[in-house]
Tab-separated table of C-alpha atoms in Angstrom:
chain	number	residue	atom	x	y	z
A	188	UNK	CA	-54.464	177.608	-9.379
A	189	UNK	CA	-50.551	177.239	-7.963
A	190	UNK	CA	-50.505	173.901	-6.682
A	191	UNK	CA	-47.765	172.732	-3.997
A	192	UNK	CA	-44.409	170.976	-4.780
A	193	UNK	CA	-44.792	167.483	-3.539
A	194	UNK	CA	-41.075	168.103	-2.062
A	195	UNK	CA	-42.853	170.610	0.677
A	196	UNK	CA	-46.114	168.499	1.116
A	197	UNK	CA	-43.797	165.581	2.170
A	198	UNK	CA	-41.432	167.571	4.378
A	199	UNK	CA	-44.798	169.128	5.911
A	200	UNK	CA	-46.223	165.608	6.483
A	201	UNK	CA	-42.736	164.412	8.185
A	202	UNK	CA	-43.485	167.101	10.929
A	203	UNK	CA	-46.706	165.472	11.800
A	204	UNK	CA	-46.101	163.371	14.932
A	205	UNK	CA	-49.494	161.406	15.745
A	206	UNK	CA	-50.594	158.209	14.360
A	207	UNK	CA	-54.376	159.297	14.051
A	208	UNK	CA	-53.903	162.193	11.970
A	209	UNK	CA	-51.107	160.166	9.253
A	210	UNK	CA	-53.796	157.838	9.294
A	211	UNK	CA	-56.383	160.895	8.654
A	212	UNK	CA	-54.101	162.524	5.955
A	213	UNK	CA	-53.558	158.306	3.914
A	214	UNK	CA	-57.372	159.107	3.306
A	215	UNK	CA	-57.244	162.325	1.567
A	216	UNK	CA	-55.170	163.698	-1.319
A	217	UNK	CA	-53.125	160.965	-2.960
A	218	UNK	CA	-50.593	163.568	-2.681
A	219	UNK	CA	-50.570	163.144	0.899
A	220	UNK	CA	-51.219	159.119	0.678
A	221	UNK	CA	-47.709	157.953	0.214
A	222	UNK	CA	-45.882	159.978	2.354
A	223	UNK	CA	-47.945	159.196	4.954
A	224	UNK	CA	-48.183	155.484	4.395
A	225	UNK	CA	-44.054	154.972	4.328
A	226	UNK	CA	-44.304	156.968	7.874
A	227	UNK	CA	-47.042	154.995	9.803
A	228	UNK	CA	-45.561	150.975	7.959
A	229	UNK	CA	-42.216	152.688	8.545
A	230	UNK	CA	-42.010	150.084	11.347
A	231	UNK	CA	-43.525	146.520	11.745
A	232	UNK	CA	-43.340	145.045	15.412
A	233	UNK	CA	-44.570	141.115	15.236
A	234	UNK	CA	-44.584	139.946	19.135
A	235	UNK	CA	-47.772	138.499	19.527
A	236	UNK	CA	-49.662	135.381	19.037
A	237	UNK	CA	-52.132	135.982	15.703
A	238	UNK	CA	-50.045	138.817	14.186
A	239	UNK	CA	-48.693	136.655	12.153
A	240	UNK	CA	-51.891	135.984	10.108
A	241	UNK	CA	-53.365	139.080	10.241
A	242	UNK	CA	-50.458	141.146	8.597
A	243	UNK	CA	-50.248	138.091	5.955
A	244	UNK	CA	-53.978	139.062	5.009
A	245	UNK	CA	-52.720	142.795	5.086
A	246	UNK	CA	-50.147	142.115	2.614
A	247	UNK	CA	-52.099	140.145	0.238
A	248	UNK	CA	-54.565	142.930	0.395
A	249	UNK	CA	-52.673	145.625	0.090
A	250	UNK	CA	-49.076	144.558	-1.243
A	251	UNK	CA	-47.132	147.981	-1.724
A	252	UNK	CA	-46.925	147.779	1.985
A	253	UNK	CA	-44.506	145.463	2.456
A	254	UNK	CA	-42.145	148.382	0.363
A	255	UNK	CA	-41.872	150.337	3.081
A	256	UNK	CA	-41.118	148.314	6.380
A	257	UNK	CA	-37.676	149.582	7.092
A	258	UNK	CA	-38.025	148.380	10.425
A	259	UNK	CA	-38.795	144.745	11.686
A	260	UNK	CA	-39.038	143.673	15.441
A	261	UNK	CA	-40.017	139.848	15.588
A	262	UNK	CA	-40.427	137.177	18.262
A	263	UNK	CA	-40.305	133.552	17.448
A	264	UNK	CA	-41.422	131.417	20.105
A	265	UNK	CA	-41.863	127.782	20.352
A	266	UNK	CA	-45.241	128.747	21.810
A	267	UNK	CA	-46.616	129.560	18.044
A	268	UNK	CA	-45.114	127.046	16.331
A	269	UNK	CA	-48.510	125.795	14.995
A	270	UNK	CA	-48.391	124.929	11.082
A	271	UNK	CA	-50.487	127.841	9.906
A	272	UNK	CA	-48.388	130.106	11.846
A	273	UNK	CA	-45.198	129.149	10.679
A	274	UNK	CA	-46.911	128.887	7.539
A	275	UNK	CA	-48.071	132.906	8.299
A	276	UNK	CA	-45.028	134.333	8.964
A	277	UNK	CA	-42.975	132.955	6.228
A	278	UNK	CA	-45.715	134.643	4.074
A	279	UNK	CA	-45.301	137.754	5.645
A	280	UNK	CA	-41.388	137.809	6.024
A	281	UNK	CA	-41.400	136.531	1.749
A	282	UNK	CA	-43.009	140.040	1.275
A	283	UNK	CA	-40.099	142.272	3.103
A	284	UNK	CA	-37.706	143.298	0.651
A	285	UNK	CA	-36.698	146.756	2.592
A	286	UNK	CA	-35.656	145.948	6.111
A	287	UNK	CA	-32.247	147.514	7.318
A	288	UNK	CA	-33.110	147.135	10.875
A	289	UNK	CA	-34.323	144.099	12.361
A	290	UNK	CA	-34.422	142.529	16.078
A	291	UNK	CA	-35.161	138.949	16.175
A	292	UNK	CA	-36.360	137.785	19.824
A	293	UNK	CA	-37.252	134.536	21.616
A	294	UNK	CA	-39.045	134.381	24.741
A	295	UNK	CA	-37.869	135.531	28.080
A	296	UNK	CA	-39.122	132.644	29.679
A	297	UNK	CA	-35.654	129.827	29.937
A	298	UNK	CA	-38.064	127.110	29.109
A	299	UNK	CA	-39.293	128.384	25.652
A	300	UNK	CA	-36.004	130.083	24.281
A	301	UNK	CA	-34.103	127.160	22.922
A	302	UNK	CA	-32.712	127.249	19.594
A	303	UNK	CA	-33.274	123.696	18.736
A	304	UNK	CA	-37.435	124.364	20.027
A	305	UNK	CA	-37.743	126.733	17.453
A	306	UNK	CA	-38.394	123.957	14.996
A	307	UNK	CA	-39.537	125.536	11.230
A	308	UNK	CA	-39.779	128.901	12.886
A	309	UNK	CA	-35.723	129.032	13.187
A	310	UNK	CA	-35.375	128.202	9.565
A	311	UNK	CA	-37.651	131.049	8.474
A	312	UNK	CA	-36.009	134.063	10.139
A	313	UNK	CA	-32.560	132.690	8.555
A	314	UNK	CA	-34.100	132.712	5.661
A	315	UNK	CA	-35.753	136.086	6.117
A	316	UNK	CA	-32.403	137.453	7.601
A	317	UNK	CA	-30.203	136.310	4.332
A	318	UNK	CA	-31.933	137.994	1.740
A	319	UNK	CA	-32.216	141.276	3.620
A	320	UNK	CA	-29.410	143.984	2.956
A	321	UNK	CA	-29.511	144.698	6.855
A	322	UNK	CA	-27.713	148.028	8.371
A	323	UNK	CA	-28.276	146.429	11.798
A	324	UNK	CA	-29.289	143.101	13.645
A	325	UNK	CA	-30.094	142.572	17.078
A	326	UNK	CA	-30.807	139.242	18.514
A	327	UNK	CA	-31.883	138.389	22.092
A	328	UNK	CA	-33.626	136.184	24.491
A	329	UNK	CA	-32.026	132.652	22.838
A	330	UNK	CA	-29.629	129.271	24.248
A	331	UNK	CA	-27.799	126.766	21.967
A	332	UNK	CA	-27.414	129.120	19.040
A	333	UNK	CA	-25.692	127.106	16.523
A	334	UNK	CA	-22.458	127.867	15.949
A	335	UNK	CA	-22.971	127.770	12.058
A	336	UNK	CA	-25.634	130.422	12.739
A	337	UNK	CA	-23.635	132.626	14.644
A	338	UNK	CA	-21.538	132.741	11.655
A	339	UNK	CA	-24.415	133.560	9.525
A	340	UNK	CA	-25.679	136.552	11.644
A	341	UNK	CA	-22.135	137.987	12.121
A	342	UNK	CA	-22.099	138.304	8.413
A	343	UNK	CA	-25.245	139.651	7.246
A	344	UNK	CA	-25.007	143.393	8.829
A	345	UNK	CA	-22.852	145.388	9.586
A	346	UNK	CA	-23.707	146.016	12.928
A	347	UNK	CA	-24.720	143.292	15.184
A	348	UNK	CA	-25.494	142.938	19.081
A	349	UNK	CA	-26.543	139.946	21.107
A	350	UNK	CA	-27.856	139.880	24.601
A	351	UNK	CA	-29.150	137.341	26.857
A	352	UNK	CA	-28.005	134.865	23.902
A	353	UNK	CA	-25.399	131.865	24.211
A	354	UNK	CA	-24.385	129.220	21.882
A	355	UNK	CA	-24.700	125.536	21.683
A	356	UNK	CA	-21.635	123.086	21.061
A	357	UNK	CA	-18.444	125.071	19.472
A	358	UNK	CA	-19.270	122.712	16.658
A	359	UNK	CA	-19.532	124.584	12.916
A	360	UNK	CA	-21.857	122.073	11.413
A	361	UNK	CA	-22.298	123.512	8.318
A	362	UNK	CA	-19.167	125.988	7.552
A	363	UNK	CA	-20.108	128.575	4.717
A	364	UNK	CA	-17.640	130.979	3.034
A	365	UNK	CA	-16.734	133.944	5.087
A	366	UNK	CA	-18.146	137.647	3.628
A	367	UNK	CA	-16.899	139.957	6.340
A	368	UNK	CA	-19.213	143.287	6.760
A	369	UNK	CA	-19.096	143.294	10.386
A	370	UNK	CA	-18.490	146.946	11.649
A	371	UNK	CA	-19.540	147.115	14.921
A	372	UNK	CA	-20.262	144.244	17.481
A	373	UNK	CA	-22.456	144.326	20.981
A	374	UNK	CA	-22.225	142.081	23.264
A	375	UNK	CA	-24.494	142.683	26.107
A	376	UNK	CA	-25.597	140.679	28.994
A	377	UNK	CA	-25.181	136.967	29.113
A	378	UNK	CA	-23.400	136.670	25.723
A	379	UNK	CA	-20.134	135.001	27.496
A	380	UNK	CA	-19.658	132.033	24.995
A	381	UNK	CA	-20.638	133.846	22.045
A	382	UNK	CA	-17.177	135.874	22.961
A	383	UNK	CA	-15.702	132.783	23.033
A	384	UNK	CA	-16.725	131.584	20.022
A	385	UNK	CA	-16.010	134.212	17.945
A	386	UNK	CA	-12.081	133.429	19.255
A	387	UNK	CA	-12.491	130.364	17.324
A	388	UNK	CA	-10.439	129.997	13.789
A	389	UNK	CA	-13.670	129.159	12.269
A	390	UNK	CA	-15.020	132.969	13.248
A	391	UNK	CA	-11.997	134.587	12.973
A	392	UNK	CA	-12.627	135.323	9.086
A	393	UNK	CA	-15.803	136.518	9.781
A	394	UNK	CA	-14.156	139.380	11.814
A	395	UNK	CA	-11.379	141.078	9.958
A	396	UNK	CA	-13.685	144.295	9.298
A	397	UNK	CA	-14.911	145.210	12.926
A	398	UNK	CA	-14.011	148.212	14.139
A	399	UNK	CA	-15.941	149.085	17.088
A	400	UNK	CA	-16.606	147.001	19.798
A	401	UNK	CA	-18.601	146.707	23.217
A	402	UNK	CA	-18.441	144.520	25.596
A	403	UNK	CA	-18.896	143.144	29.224
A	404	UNK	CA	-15.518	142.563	31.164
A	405	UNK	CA	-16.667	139.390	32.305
A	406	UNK	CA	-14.457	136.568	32.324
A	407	UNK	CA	-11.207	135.853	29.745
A	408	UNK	CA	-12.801	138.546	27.204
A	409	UNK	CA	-9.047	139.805	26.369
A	410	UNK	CA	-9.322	136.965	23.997
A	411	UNK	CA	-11.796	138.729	21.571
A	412	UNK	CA	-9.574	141.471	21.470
A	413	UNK	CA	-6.834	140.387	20.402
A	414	UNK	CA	-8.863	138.296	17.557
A	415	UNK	CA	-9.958	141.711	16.416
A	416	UNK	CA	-6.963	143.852	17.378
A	417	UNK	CA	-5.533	144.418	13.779
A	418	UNK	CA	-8.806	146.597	12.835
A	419	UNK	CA	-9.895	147.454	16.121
A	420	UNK	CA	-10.595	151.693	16.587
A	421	UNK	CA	-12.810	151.949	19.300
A	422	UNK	CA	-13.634	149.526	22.735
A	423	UNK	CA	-16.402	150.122	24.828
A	424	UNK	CA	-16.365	148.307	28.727
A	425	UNK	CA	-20.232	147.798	29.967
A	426	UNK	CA	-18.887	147.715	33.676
A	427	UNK	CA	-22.129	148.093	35.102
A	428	UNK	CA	-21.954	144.594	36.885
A	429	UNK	CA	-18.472	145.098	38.151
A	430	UNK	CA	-18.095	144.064	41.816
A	431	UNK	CA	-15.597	145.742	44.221
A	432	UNK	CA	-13.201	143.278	44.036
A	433	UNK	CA	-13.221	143.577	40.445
A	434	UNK	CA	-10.412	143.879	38.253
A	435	UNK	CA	-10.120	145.050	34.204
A	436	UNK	CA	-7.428	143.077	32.551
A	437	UNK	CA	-4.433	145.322	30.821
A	438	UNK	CA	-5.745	145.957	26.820
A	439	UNK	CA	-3.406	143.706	24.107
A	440	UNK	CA	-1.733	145.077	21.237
A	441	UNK	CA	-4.544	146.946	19.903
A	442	UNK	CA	-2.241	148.970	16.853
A	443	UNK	CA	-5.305	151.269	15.164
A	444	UNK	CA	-7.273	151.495	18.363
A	445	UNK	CA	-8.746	155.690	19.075
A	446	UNK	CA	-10.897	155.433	21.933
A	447	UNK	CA	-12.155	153.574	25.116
A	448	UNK	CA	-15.083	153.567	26.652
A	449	UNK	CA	-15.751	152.660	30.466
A	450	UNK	CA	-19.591	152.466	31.293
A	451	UNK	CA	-19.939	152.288	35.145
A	452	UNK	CA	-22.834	152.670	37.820
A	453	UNK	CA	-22.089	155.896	39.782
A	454	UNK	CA	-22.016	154.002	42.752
A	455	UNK	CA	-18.808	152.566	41.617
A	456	UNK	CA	-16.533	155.567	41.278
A	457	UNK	CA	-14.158	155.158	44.125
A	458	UNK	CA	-13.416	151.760	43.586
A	459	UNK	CA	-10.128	150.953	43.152
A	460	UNK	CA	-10.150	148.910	40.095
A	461	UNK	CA	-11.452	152.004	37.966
A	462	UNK	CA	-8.163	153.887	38.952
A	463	UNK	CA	-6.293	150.339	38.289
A	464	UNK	CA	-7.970	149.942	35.293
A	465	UNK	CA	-7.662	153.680	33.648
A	466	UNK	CA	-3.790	153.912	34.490
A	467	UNK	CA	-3.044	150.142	32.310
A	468	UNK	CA	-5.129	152.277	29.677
A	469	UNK	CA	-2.418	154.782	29.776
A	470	UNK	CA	0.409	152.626	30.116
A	471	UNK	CA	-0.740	149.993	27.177
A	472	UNK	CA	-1.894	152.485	25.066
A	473	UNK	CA	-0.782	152.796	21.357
A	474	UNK	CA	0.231	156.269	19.915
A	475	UNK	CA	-3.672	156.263	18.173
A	476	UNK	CA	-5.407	156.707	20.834
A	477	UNK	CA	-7.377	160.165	21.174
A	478	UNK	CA	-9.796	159.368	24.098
A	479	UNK	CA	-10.715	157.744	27.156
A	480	UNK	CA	-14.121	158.045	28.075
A	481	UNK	CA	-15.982	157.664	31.592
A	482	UNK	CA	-20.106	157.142	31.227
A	483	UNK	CA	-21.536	157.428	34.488
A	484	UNK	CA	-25.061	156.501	34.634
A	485	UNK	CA	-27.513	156.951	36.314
A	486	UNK	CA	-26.595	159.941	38.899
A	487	UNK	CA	-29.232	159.384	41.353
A	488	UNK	CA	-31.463	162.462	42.502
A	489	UNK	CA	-29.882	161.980	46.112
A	490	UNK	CA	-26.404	161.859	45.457
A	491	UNK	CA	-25.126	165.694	45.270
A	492	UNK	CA	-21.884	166.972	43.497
A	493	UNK	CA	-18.826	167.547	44.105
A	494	UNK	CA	-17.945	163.828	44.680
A	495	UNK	CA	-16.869	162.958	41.158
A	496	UNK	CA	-13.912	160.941	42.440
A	497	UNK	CA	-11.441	161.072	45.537
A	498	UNK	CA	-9.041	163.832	45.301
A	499	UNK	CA	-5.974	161.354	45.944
A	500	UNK	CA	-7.338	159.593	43.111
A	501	UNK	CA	-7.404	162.800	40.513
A	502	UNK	CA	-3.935	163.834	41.454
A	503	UNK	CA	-2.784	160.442	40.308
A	504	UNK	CA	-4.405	160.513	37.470
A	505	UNK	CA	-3.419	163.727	36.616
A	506	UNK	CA	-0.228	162.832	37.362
A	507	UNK	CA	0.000	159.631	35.540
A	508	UNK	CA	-1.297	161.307	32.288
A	509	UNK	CA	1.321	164.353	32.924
A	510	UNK	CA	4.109	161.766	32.595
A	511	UNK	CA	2.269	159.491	29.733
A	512	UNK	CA	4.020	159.943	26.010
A	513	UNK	CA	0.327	159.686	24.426
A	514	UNK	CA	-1.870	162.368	25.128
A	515	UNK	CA	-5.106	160.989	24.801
A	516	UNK	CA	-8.670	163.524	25.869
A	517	UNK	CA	-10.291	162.503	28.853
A	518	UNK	CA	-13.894	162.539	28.611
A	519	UNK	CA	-16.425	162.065	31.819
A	520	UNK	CA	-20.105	161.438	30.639
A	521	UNK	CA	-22.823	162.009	33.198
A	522	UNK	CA	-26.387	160.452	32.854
A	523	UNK	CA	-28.165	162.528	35.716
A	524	UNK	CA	-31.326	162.104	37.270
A	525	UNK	CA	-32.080	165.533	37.873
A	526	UNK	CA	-34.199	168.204	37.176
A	527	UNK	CA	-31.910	170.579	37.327
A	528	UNK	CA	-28.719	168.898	35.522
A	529	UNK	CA	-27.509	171.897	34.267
A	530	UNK	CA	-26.145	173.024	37.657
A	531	UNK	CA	-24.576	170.170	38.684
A	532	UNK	CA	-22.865	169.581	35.553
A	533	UNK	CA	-21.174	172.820	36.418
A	534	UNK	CA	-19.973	171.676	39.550
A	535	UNK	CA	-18.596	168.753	38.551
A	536	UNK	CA	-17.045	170.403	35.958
A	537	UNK	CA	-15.216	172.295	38.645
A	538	UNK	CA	-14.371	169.531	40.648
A	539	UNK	CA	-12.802	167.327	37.899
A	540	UNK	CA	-10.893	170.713	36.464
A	541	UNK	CA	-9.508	171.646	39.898
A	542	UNK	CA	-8.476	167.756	40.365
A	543	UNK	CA	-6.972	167.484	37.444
A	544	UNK	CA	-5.045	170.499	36.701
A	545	UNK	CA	-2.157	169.428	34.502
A	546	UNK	CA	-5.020	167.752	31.851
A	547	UNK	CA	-7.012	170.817	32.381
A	548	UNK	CA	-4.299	173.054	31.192
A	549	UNK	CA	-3.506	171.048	28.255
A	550	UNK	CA	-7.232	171.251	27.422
A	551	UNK	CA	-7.871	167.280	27.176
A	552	UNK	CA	-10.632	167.325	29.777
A	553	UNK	CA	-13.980	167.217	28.718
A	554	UNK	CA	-17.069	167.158	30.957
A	555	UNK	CA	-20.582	167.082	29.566
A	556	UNK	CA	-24.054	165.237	29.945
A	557	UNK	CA	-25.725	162.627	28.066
A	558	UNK	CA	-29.176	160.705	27.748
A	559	UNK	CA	-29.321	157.273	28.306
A	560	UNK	CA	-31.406	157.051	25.902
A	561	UNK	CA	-29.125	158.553	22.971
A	562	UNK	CA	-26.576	156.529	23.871
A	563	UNK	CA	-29.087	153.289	22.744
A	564	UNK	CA	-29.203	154.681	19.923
A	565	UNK	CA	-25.384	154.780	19.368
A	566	UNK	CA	-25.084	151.161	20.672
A	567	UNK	CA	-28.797	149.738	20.342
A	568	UNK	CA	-30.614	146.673	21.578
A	569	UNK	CA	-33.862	146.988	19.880
C-alpha cells in the first residue's frame, strides 16, 4: 500500500481551521499527532487567575508541549501574587524555550498596575523575557517601569512596542552592558516618558540599530528623533489624538530616513496643521526619502466621497511638491467602513488625481485601501 509523504499530510493539516477537529486529528494517526499539536499549543494566552497552575500540571504531564509555544500572551497582576502562583508561573515560564512573540500585560485597573506591586511576579517575566530569543515584545498596562528595565526590554527583541506604560525615576539603578538589536520601536498611547527616557545617554547605546519608528506627536518627541536619526529609515506619526489647534514639529536631520507615515482620524483632513505639517516634510526632507504616506482611518459609512481634502489645499500641495528637489511618492491609505469600498476608492482616486495633477503626471500618487487590521499586524500591540 502507497502511503502519504508526511510533507503533504502536514500541509493538508495546516489548511484545517477549527480547534475541534486539530484536536480530533492529535487522537488519530501519529502521523497526524504532531502537526496538529504545534498548531493548536502554537499559542499560549495566560490572563486569568488559576491558569497559572493548571498549565504547570500540563507541562509536567505532558512536557514536549512547552516545544512548541511560539506565542506567549501573559498578565501579571498584583492580584495573583499568592506564593503558589508565583511559584506556578515561574514553573511554567522555566519550560518555554521557543517563544518569539510575547506580550507581557498588567492590569487595566491604575490601582493594580504598578511596577514596584508586582513583587516576585516582576522578577519572573525578566527572567522569562532574558532567556528567550524574542522576534517581538509588547508590553502594556504598567507605571514606574524601572529605568534599568526599560533598558533590558529595549534589548532583548528586535521589535518592541509599549502602550499605556510609563517609567519611574530616570534613575538606571543597575546599568548593564548595551547589546543593541532594536529594529523597530512602538510607542503607543501614554508612553510619553518612556520617549523621554530613551533620550537619555544611558539609552542612547541601546538604540544605534533602530530603524523604524512610530510614534505619538505628543509633546517634545523631536527629541527621540534625533537620538535615533543616524539609522533612522522609516517614521510613522499616530495623529489620531491631534486637536485642531495642533501642530507637527519640522523633522531633524534624519540622513538615511525613506518614508513617513501620518495616521489621522478622517475627521481631521482639513485641518490646517496636516497641510502645515506635510509641506515641513517636503521642505526638511533628505534626498532618501521615497514616500509620504497618509492612513486615514476609519471612513465612516456616512461620510461620502469626493471630500478627500479641500481643493485649495491639493493645488498647494501639488504645487509645493512641483517645486520640491526630492521627489518623494505620495501615498493616501483609506480604512473604509463600507460595504461597498471598492467604489469609493475609485472616486477618491479621482478626486486626489484631478487635485493633484502635476504628482499625478509624474506618477508619484498612489491611492489604495487597507485593513485596520493588517496594519496591526505591521505595527502590533498584542
Amino acid at each position: 500500500m502507497t502511503s502519504i509523504p508526511q510533507e503533504l499530510i502536514d500541509t493538508i493539516i495546516h489548511e484545517v481551521e477549527d480547534a475541534d477537529s486539530l484536536k480530533a486529528c492529535t487522537l488519530t494517526a501519529s502521523s497526524l499527532r504532531d502537526t496538529s499539536q504545534r498548531i493548536l499549543f502554537n499559542s499560549l494566552t495566560l490572563m486569568l487567575p488559576g491558569q497559572y497552575s493548571v498549565w504547570s500540571t500540563r507541562l509536567a504531564e505532558s512536557p514536549h508541549v512547552a516545544e512548541y509555544i511560539r506565542t506567549l500572551r501573559l498578565r501579571i497582576s498584583s492580584r495573583h501574587s499568592q506564593g503558589f502562583e508565583t511559584q506556578s508561573l515561574a514553573l511554567v515560564l522555566g519550560k518555554l524555550m521557543n517563544v518569539r512573540r510575547c506580550t507581557i500585560a498588567g492590569d487595566g485597573d491604575l490601582a493594580f498596575r504598578n511596577w514596584d506591586q508586582l513583587g516576585p511576579f516582576a522578577q519572573v517575566a525578566i527572567d522569562f523575557v532574558r532567556r528567550q530569543t524574542l522576534a517581538e515584545l509588547h508590553l502594556v498596562f504598567f507605571n514606574g517601569l524601572p529605568l534599568s528595565v526599560l533598558a533590558l526590554l529595549v534589548s532583548c527583541a528586535p521589535r518592541v512596542s509599549f502602550s499605556h506604560t510609563e517609567i519611574g525615576p530616570f534613575l538606571m539603578d543597575s546599568p548593564s552592558d548595551p547589546t543593541p538589536c532594536l529594529e523597530q520601536l512602538l510607542l503607543a498611547q501614554k508612553t510619553s516618558s518612556i520617549s523621554l527616557a530613551l533620550q537619555a545617554p544611558e539609552c542612547s547605546p541601546y538604540l544605534t540599530k533602530l530603524r523604524r519608528l512610530g510614534l505619538r506627536p505628543d509633546g517634545q518627541y523631536n527629541g527621540i528623533l534625533v537620538s535615533v536619526g543616524p539609522t533612522l529609515e522609516h517614521v510613522r506619526f499616530d495623529c489620531t489624538s491631534r486637536s485642531s489647534n495642533s501642530v507637527l514639529l519640522p523633522l531633524p536631520r534624519l540622513p538615511v530616513l525613506r518614508s513617513v507615515d501620518l495616521v489621522i482620524l478622517f475627521g481631521a483632513r482639513h485641518e490646517a496643521w496636516l497641510l502645515d505639517g506635510l509641506l515641513d516634510i517636503l521642505r526638511s526632507c533628505p534626498d532618501t526619502l521615497d514616500e509620504i504616506c497618509v492612513t486615514y482611518y476609519t471612513i465612516d459609512r456616512e461620510i461620502l466621497p469626493p471630500y478627500v481634502l479641500q481643493p485649495a489645499t491639493l493645488a498647494t500641495l501639488d504645487q509645493t511638491m512641483a517645486n520640491c528637489t526630492v521627489s518623494p511618492r505620495l501615498r493616501w491609505r483609506l480604512d473604509f467602513d463600507l460595504d461597498h469600498d471598492g467604489e469609493h476608492l475609485a472616486a477618491f482616486t479621482m478626486f486626489v488625481q484631478q487635485g493633484l495633477p502635476r504628482v499625478h503626471e509624474r506618477n508619484k500618487l498612489m491611492v489604495e485601501g487597507f485593513s485596520f487590521t493588517e496594519e496591526l499586524r505591521e505595527w502590533s500591540i498584542r
